[in-house]
Coordinates of C-alpha atoms in Angstrom, one line a residue:
M1 CA 16.5 3.2 2.5
W2 CA 17.0 -0.6 2.0
R3 CA 13.4 -1.1 2.9
K4 CA 12.2 0.9 0.1
Q5 CA 14.4 -0.9 -2.3
R6 CA 13.2 -4.3 -0.9
E7 CA 9.5 -3.3 -1.1
K8 CA 9.5 -2.6 -4.7
I9 CA 10.2 -6.3 -5.5
S10 CA 7.3 -8.5 -5.4
L11 CA 7.3 -12.2 -5.5
A12 CA 5.5 -11.9 -9.0
D13 CA 8.6 -9.7 -10.2
V14 CA 10.8 -12.4 -8.9
F15 CA 9.0 -15.4 -10.8
K16 CA 9.1 -13.4 -13.6
E17 CA 12.8 -12.8 -13.8
L18 CA 13.2 -16.4 -13.2
H19 CA 11.2 -17.2 -16.3
Q20 CA 12.9 -15.0 -18.4
I21 CA 16.5 -16.3 -17.0
A22 CA 15.3 -19.8 -17.8
A23 CA 13.9 -18.9 -21.3
E24 CA 17.2 -17.2 -22.4
E25 CA 19.2 -20.3 -20.9
D26 CA 16.9 -22.8 -22.6
Y27 CA 16.3 -24.5 -19.3
I28 CA 13.6 -27.0 -18.7
L29 CA 12.5 -27.9 -15.2
E30 CA 12.0 -31.6 -15.1
V31 CA 9.5 -32.2 -12.6
P32 CA 9.4 -36.1 -11.2
S33 CA 6.2 -37.9 -11.1
R34 CA 4.2 -37.9 -7.9
Q35 CA 4.7 -40.6 -5.4
D36 CA 2.5 -41.4 -2.1
R37 CA 4.6 -41.6 0.9
P38 CA 4.1 -42.8 4.4
N39 CA 2.2 -40.5 6.7
P40 CA 2.4 -41.6 10.5
F41 CA 0.5 -38.8 11.7
A42 CA -2.5 -39.7 9.5
D43 CA -2.2 -43.2 10.4
V44 CA -2.7 -42.4 14.1
I45 CA -5.4 -40.3 13.3
D46 CA -7.2 -43.1 11.5
D47 CA -6.5 -45.4 14.7
F48 CA -9.0 -43.2 17.0
S49 CA -12.7 -44.1 16.7
L50 CA -15.5 -41.5 17.6

């Protein structure tokens, strides 16, 4: 029974509900600016020569 109830809710439904709640609460999601971070894996790949 719980599977049938769980299958009815899609990810889109969850985001729609989240959007509605955020609008009702006047919530603003502040996204910080992007920053480059070190990537040791990429540095190792660059060290290999073909």
